[in-house]
Amino acid sequence: MKLLIATNNQGKLKEYQQILRELLPDLTLLTLREAGINQDVEETGETFEENARLKAVEYAALSGLPVIADDSGLAVEALGGFPGVHSARWAGPTDAERNREILAKLENVPEAERGAKFVCVALCRTPDGREAMAYGEVLGRIGYEPRGSNGFGYDPLFVFPERGTTMAELSSDEKNAISHRGRAARLLAPEVARLLGGIES
Ligand code: IMP
């Protein structure tokens, strides 16, 4: 059976592949490109769940396949949860610019108030409208300067106080084991298996 992962990001594909393989070894995962889809879905929702569903509904209709779509972002406590669903689209086009802006906004914010979390909603939807959803989050703090070169986005700012490293200083396996997306994907996997008939519920 084929399952569309609503991304062109090979890293995300690999992560879902690793996690779903154990429960559904016969599943073939495709990226949007591999399914011949080059259409973008506008993320106009006000929540991560709405955006994940917008993508899943549209791509299931376009492909005729079951789809996993996710939406994720950073929520900074001192900024009232900002940038949240806007994580990919504010303050200039690059990750480096967005990271500079976050640091500027937190310039006088003390250590105890620099809490933040990465969140992810992963949603699986079949073309006939059945769905399953999972939520994952990881807690940390916003550092004082970017550190590390792995990962992407806000990873260089996201510090684990107990380890003293940023997300960008972890290997991809280490990140997958604790990340918001890894957690959501692991929770979603058995639901996907049930939805696609791999496991009796
Ligand atoms: P999307 O869910 O792939 O659309 O991601 C939205 C945005 O949230 C990304 O462009 C990043 O800016 C941010 N983001 C989501 N997940 C991560 C992560 O694991 N590390 C760093 N930034 C992330």
Short mmCIF file of C-alpha atoms and ligand atoms in Angstrom, two decimals:
data_model
loop_
_atom_site.label_atom_id
_atom_site.label_comp_id
_atom_site.label_asym_id
_atom_site.label_seq_id
_atom_site.Cartn_x
_atom_site.Cartn_y
_atom_site.Cartn_z
CA MET A 1 0.00 0.00 0.00
CA LYS A 2 1.12 3.55 -0.75
CA LEU A 3 1.07 6.43 1.73
CA LEU A 4 1.81 10.02 0.77
CA ILE A 5 3.93 12.07 3.18
CA ALA A 6 2.95 15.68 2.47
CA THR A 7 6.47 17.07 2.18
CA ASN A 8 9.41 17.28 -0.19
CA ASN A 9 11.80 17.21 2.73
CA GLN A 10 13.83 13.95 2.61
CA GLY A 11 14.65 14.30 6.32
CA LYS A 12 10.97 14.23 7.28
CA LEU A 13 10.35 11.34 4.90
CA LYS A 14 13.18 9.33 6.45
CA GLU A 15 11.89 10.02 9.95
CA TYR A 16 8.38 8.75 9.12
CA GLN A 17 9.87 5.81 7.22
CA GLN A 18 11.92 4.70 10.24
CA ILE A 19 8.96 4.96 12.60
CA LEU A 20 6.23 3.44 10.38
CA ARG A 21 8.38 0.62 8.99
CA GLU A 22 8.16 -1.38 12.21
CA LEU A 23 4.36 -1.48 12.25
CA LEU A 24 3.67 -1.43 8.51
CA PRO A 25 6.59 -3.07 6.70
CA ASP A 26 4.69 -3.31 3.40
CA LEU A 27 3.94 0.40 3.20
CA THR A 28 5.61 2.46 0.44
CA LEU A 29 6.02 6.10 1.41
CA LEU A 30 6.03 8.78 -1.28
CA THR A 31 6.92 12.46 -1.13
CA LEU A 32 4.74 15.01 -2.93
CA ARG A 33 7.22 15.13 -5.80
CA GLU A 34 7.27 11.35 -6.11
CA ALA A 35 3.46 11.39 -6.29
CA GLY A 36 3.66 13.97 -9.13
CA ILE A 37 2.21 16.80 -7.02
CA ASN A 38 3.81 20.23 -7.29
CA GLN A 39 0.98 22.25 -5.84
CA ASP A 40 1.37 24.17 -2.56
CA VAL A 41 -1.43 24.33 -0.03
CA GLU A 42 -1.70 27.71 1.70
CA GLU A 43 -1.42 27.38 5.47
CA THR A 44 -4.22 29.79 6.37
CA GLY A 45 -5.36 28.03 9.56
CA GLU A 46 -5.11 29.57 13.02
CA THR A 47 -3.89 26.39 14.69
CA PHE A 48 -1.36 23.67 13.88
CA GLU A 49 -4.25 21.20 13.67
CA GLU A 50 -6.14 23.32 11.13
CA ASN A 51 -3.07 23.66 8.94
CA ALA A 52 -2.23 19.96 9.10
CA ARG A 53 -5.83 19.13 8.14
CA LEU A 54 -5.89 21.68 5.28
CA LYS A 55 -2.83 19.98 3.79
CA ALA A 56 -4.02 16.42 4.42
CA VAL A 57 -7.49 17.01 2.89
CA GLU A 58 -6.13 18.72 -0.20
CA TYR A 59 -3.32 16.24 -0.87
CA ALA A 60 -5.57 13.20 -0.27
CA ALA A 61 -7.97 14.60 -2.87
CA LEU A 62 -5.17 15.36 -5.34
CA SER A 63 -3.43 12.00 -4.99
CA GLY A 64 -6.25 9.58 -4.17
CA LEU A 65 -3.88 8.18 -1.52
CA PRO A 66 -3.89 8.17 2.28
CA VAL A 67 -1.76 11.08 3.47
CA ILE A 68 0.23 12.12 6.50
CA ALA A 69 0.54 15.90 6.80
CA ASP A 70 2.07 17.72 9.72
CA ASP A 71 2.41 21.27 10.91
CA SER A 72 4.91 22.42 13.46
CA GLY A 73 6.51 25.47 14.97
CA LEU A 74 8.13 27.23 17.90
CA ALA A 75 6.16 28.82 20.74
CA VAL A 76 8.09 31.26 22.97
CA GLU A 77 6.56 31.79 26.42
CA ALA A 78 7.68 35.42 26.85
CA LEU A 79 6.20 36.25 23.43
CA GLY A 80 2.77 34.78 24.21
CA GLY A 81 3.40 31.67 22.09
CA PHE A 82 4.79 33.59 19.09
CA PRO A 83 5.79 32.76 16.34
CA GLY A 84 3.53 29.65 16.63
CA VAL A 85 1.71 28.88 13.37
CA HIS A 86 3.63 31.75 11.77
CA SER A 87 7.01 30.11 12.48
CA ALA A 88 7.91 29.64 8.80
CA ARG A 89 6.72 33.04 7.62
CA TRP A 90 7.63 36.24 9.46
CA ALA A 91 10.55 38.68 9.63
CA GLY A 92 12.35 38.07 6.38
CA PRO A 93 12.87 35.01 4.29
CA THR A 94 15.72 33.17 6.04
CA ASP A 95 16.08 31.14 9.24
CA ALA A 96 19.05 33.32 10.23
CA GLU A 97 16.95 36.50 10.03
CA ARG A 98 14.11 34.98 12.03
CA ASN A 99 16.58 33.77 14.65
CA ARG A 100 18.12 37.25 14.92
CA GLU A 101 14.65 38.73 15.41
CA ILE A 102 13.77 36.25 18.16
CA LEU A 103 17.00 37.12 19.99
CA ALA A 104 16.28 40.85 19.60
CA LYS A 105 12.77 40.43 21.02
CA LEU A 106 14.21 38.57 24.03
CA GLU A 107 17.14 40.92 24.58
CA ASN A 108 16.23 41.91 28.14
CA VAL A 109 14.36 38.76 29.07
CA PRO A 110 16.00 36.89 31.97
CA GLU A 111 16.92 33.18 31.91
CA ALA A 112 13.88 32.08 33.95
CA GLU A 113 11.49 33.62 31.42
CA ARG A 114 13.09 32.25 28.24
CA GLY A 115 11.00 29.05 28.16
CA ALA A 116 9.89 27.77 24.75
CA LYS A 117 8.52 24.66 23.12
CA PHE A 118 8.52 23.08 19.71
CA VAL A 119 5.14 21.59 18.84
CA CYS A 120 3.94 19.33 16.05
CA VAL A 121 0.56 18.04 14.98
CA ALA A 122 0.73 15.04 12.65
CA LEU A 123 -2.46 14.01 10.93
CA CYS A 124 -3.24 11.00 8.75
CA ARG A 125 -6.23 11.19 6.44
CA THR A 126 -7.65 8.71 3.95
CA PRO A 127 -9.31 9.80 0.68
CA ASP A 128 -12.68 8.70 2.12
CA GLY A 129 -12.27 11.14 5.02
CA ARG A 130 -11.22 8.96 7.96
CA GLU A 131 -8.43 10.44 10.06
CA ALA A 132 -6.12 10.05 13.01
CA MET A 133 -4.09 12.76 14.70
CA ALA A 134 -1.23 13.01 17.19
CA TYR A 135 0.47 15.84 19.06
CA GLY A 136 4.10 16.04 20.11
CA GLU A 137 6.03 18.71 21.97
CA VAL A 138 9.49 19.26 23.43
CA LEU A 139 10.33 21.84 26.10
CA GLY A 140 13.44 24.00 26.25
CA ARG A 141 14.75 27.56 26.51
CA ILE A 142 15.80 30.18 24.00
CA GLY A 143 19.56 30.74 24.24
CA TYR A 144 21.49 34.00 23.84
CA GLU A 145 23.20 33.25 20.52
CA PRO A 146 22.84 30.62 17.77
CA ARG A 147 24.87 27.43 18.44
CA GLY A 148 25.38 24.32 16.30
CA SER A 149 24.97 23.60 12.62
CA ASN A 150 22.73 20.51 12.43
CA GLY A 151 18.98 20.62 11.92
CA PHE A 152 17.20 23.67 10.56
CA GLY A 153 14.98 26.61 11.52
CA TYR A 154 15.16 27.59 15.18
CA ASP A 155 17.31 24.60 16.21
CA PRO A 156 20.44 26.73 16.92
CA LEU A 157 18.47 28.82 19.47
CA PHE A 158 16.65 25.98 21.21
CA VAL A 159 18.57 24.96 24.34
CA PHE A 160 18.04 21.92 26.56
CA PRO A 161 19.09 23.34 29.94
CA GLU A 162 19.73 19.89 31.46
CA ARG A 163 22.11 18.91 28.61
CA GLY A 164 23.55 22.36 27.93
CA THR A 165 23.26 21.83 24.17
CA THR A 166 21.05 23.28 21.49
CA MET A 167 18.89 21.19 19.17
CA ALA A 168 21.36 22.08 16.37
CA GLU A 169 24.18 20.41 18.33
CA LEU A 170 22.41 17.02 18.30
CA SER A 171 22.79 14.37 15.60
CA SER A 172 19.66 13.70 13.55
CA ASP A 173 19.10 10.38 15.39
CA GLU A 174 19.39 12.12 18.75
CA LYS A 175 17.00 14.84 17.58
CA ASN A 176 14.45 12.34 16.22
CA ALA A 177 14.43 10.50 19.53
CA ILE A 178 13.28 13.55 21.47
CA SER A 179 11.81 16.00 18.96
CA HIS A 180 8.22 17.18 18.77
CA ARG A 181 7.92 15.61 15.28
CA GLY A 182 9.45 12.30 16.36
CA ARG A 183 7.08 12.13 19.33
CA ALA A 184 3.99 12.96 17.24
CA ALA A 185 5.06 10.44 14.56
CA ARG A 186 5.57 7.64 17.10
CA LEU A 187 2.14 8.31 18.64
CA LEU A 188 0.52 8.44 15.20
CA ALA A 189 2.11 5.24 13.87
CA PRO A 190 -0.24 2.70 15.56
CA GLU A 191 -3.22 4.86 14.58
CA VAL A 192 -2.06 4.82 10.96
CA ALA A 193 -1.69 1.05 11.13
CA ARG A 194 -5.28 0.76 12.41
CA LEU A 195 -6.58 3.25 9.82
CA LEU A 196 -4.92 1.43 6.95
CA GLY A 197 -5.93 -1.98 8.21
CA GLY A 198 -2.53 -3.24 9.28
CA ILE A 199 -3.52 -3.95 12.89
CA GLU A 200 -6.85 -5.07 14.31
CA SER A 201 -8.30 -2.41 16.62
P1 IMP B 1 6.59 23.10 8.95
O1 IMP B 1 5.72 22.38 9.92
O2 IMP B 1 7.54 22.19 8.25
O3 IMP B 1 5.79 24.00 8.04
O4 IMP B 1 7.55 24.05 9.81
C1 IMP B 1 7.19 25.34 10.24
C2 IMP B 1 8.37 26.11 10.74
O5 IMP B 1 8.54 25.85 12.13
C3 IMP B 1 9.71 25.77 10.09
O6 IMP B 1 9.91 26.51 8.94
C4 IMP B 1 10.68 26.17 11.20
O7 IMP B 1 10.91 27.54 11.17
C5 IMP B 1 9.90 25.84 12.46
N1 IMP B 1 10.23 24.47 12.91
C6 IMP B 1 9.41 23.39 12.88
N2 IMP B 1 10.03 22.29 13.35
C7 IMP B 1 11.28 22.69 13.65
C8 IMP B 1 12.43 21.99 14.16
O8 IMP B 1 12.43 20.76 14.39
N3 IMP B 1 13.52 22.74 14.36
C9 IMP B 1 13.59 24.08 14.08
N4 IMP B 1 12.58 24.76 13.60
C10 IMP B 1 11.41 24.08 13.38
#
